[in-house]
Coordinates of C-alpha atoms in Angstrom, one line a residue:
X1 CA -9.6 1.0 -13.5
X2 CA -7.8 1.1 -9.8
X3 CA -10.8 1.5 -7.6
X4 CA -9.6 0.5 -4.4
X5 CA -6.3 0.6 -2.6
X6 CA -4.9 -2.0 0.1
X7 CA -2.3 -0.5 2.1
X8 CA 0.2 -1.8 4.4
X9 CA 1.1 -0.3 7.3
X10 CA 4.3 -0.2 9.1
X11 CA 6.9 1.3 6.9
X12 CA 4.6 2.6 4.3
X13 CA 1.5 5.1 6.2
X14 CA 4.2 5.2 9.7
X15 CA 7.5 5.1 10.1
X16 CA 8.0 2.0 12.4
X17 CA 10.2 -1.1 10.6
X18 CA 13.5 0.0 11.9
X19 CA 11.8 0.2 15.8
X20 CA 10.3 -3.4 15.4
X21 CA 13.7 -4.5 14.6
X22 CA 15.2 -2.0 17.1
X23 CA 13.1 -3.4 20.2
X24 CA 13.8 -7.3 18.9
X25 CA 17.5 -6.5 19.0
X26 CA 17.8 -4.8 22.5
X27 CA 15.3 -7.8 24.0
X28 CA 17.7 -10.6 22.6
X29 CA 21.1 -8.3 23.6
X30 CA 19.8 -9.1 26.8
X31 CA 19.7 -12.2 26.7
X32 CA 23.0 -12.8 25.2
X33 CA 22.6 -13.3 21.6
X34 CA 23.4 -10.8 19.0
X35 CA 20.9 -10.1 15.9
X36 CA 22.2 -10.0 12.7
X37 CA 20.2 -7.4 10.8
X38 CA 20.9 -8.7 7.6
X39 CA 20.0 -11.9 8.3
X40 CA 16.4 -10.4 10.2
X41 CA 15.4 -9.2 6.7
X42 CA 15.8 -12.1 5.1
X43 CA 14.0 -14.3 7.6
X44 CA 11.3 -11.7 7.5
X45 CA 10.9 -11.5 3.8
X46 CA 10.0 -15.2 3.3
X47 CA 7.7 -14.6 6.6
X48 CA 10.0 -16.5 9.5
X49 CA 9.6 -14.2 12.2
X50 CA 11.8 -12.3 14.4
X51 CA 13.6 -15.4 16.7
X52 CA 14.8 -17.4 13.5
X53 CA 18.4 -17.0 14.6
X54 CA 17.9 -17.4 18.1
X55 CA 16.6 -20.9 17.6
X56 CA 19.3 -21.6 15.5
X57 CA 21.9 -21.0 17.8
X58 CA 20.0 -22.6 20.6
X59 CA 17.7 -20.1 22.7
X60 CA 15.0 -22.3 24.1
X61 CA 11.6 -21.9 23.9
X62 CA 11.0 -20.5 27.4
X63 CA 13.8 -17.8 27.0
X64 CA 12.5 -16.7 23.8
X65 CA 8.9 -16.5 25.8
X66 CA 10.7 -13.8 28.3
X67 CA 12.1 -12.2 24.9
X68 CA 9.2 -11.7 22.7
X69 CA 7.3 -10.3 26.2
X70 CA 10.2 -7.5 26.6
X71 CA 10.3 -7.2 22.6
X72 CA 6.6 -6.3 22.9
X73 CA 7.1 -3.5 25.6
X74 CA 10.3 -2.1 24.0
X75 CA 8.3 -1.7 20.7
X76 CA 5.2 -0.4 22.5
X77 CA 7.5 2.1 24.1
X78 CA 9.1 3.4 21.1
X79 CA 5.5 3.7 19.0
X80 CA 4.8 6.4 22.2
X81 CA 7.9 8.2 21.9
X82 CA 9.9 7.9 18.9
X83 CA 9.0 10.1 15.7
X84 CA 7.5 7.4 13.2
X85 CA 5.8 9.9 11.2
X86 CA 6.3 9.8 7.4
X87 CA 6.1 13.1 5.5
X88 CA 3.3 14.2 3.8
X89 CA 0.7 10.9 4.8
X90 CA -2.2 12.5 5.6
X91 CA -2.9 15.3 3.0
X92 CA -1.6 12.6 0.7
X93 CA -4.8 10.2 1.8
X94 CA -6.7 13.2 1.8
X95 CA -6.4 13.4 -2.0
X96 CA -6.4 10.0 -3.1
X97 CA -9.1 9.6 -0.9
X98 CA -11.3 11.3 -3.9
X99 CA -10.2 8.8 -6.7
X100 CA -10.2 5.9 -4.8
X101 CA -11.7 3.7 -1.5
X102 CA -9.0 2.8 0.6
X103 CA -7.9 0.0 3.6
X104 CA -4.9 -0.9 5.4
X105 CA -4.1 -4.4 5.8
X106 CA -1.4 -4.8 8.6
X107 CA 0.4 -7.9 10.4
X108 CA 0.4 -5.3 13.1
X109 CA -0.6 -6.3 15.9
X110 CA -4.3 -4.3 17.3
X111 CA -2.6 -2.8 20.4
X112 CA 0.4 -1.9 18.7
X113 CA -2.1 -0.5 15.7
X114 CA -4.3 1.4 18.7
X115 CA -1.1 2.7 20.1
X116 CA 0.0 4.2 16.6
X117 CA -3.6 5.6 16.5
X118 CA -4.5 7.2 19.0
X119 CA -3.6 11.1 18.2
X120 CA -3.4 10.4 14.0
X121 CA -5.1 11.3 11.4
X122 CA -4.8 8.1 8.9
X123 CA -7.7 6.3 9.9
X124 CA -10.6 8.8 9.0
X125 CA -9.9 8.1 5.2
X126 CA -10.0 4.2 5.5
X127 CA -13.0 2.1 4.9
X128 CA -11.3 -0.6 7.0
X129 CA -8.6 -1.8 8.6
X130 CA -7.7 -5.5 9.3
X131 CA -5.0 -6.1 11.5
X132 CA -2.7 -9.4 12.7
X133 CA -5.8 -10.7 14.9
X134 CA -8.4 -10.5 11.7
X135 CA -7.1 -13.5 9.4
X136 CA -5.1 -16.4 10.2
X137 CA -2.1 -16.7 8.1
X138 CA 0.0 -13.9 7.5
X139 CA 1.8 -12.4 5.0
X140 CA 3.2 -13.9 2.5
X141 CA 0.5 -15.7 2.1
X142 CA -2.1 -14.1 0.4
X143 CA -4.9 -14.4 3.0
X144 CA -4.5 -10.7 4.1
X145 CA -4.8 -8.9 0.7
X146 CA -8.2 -11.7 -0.2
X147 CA -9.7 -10.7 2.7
X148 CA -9.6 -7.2 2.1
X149 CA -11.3 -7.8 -1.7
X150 CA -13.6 -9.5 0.1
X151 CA -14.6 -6.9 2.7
X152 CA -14.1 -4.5 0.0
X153 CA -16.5 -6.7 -2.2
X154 CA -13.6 -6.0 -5.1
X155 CA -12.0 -7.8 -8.0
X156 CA -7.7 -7.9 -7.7
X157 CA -8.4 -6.2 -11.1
X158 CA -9.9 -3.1 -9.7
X159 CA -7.5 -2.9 -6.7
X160 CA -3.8 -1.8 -5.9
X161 CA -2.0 -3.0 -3.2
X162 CA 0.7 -0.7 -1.5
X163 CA 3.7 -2.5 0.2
X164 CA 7.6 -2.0 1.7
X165 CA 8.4 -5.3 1.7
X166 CA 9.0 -8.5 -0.3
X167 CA 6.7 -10.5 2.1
X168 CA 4.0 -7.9 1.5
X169 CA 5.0 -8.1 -2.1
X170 CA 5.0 -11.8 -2.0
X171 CA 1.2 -11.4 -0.7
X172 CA -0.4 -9.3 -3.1
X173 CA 1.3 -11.0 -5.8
X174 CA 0.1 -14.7 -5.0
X175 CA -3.1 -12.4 -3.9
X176 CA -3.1 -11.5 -7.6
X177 CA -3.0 -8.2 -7.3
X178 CA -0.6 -5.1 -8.9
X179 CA 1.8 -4.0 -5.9
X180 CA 2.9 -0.9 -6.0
X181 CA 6.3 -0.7 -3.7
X182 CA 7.2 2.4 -1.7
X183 CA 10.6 3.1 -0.7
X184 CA 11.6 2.5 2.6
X185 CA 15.4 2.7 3.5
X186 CA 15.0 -0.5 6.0
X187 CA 13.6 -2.9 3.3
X188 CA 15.5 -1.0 0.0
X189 CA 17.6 -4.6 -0.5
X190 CA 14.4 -7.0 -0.8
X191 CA 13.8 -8.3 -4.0
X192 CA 10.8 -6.5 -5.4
X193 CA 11.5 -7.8 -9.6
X194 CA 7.8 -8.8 -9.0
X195 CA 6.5 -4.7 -8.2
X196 CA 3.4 -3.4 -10.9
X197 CA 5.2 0.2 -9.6
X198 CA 8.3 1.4 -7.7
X199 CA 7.5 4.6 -6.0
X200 CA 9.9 7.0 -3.6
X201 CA 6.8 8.3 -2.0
X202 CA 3.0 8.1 -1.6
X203 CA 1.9 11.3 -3.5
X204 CA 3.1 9.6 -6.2
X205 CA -0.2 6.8 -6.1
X206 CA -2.3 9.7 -7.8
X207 CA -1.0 9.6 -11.1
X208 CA -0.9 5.6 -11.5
X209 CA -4.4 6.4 -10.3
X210 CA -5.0 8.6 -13.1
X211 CA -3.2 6.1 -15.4
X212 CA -5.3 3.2 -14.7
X213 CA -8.9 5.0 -14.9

């Protein structure tokens, strides 16, 4: 029986993959190098990071300091004014909220989370929420999703883990836990062979709920 649900975050409960990459692109255009989206998915579904490329084609370290500071107020400013909002979230949590306990576990970062935050309606039906600053390795390692069976005092049997991405994916699996993965159009070409469940949306949770008790 699915007792408990991990969530992730960005891309799954808001709308905001396609902005992180959006505000790593324009902070590197400015700088003169060109980010090859393709190639940004792939380095961030075996956890690399955002700057892969630069390094590879030779951006120092204190250029890519400057980039990751405007990255971080480019993505800041779009999490205030761009619509990130995913239909349907909130009266979604609402009802699962009644079959099941329920966390997110994020590699976003706490102000970025806070900024999300501040006027929604997600938080009120989570237990928890452990963001980039509560563990030390990230996704995919599986330190994220233990934590929260820890915090939730929970066996990986008795949880399900809900992710966009092959590093999530990557996490909950080596976590060993069933991952159910959510479309998102920005992460539709990872690999997820390794998925318990492949979902087009969130209201569809209730029924592998209902399957599982």
């Amino acid at each position: 029986m699915k007792k408990y649900i991990l969530f992730d975050h960005d891309g799954v409960l808001v709308d905001t993959e396609f902005w992180y990459f959006r505000s790593a692109e324009r902070a590197l255009a400015e700088a003169g190098f060109t980010l090859d989206k393709d190639q940004y998915l792939r380095d961030m579904a075996r956890g690399a990071g955002s700057w892969v490329q630069a390094r590879a084609a030779g951006i120092d370290d204190r250029t890519l300091v400057r980039v990751r500071e405007a990255r971080n107020g480019y993505y800041q400013e779009y999490l205030r004014t761009e619509a990130i909002e995913i239909d349907c979230v909130v009266d979604t949590l609402a009802e699962l909220s009644t079959y099941a306990r329920m966390a997110i576990v994020t590699t976003a970062k706490r102000a970025d989370f806070d900024i999300i935050h501040e006027k929604r309606q997600i938080r009120q039906f989570m237990d928890f929420v452990l963001v980039r600053e509560d563990y030390e390795l990230a996704k995919p390692n599986p330190e994220p999703y233990l934590a929260g069976l820890k915090r939730f005092g929970a066996t990986a049997q008795e949880t399900l883990v809900v992710e966009d991405s092959a590093r999530g994916l990557t996490s909950a699996v080596a976590a060993g836990i069933d991952c159910a993965i959510v479309r998102n159009e920005f992460t539709k070409a990872d690999d997820f062979s390794r998925a318990t469940y492949r979902i087009d949306s969130l209201s569809e949770l209730k029924e592998i709920l209902l399957r599982e008790s």
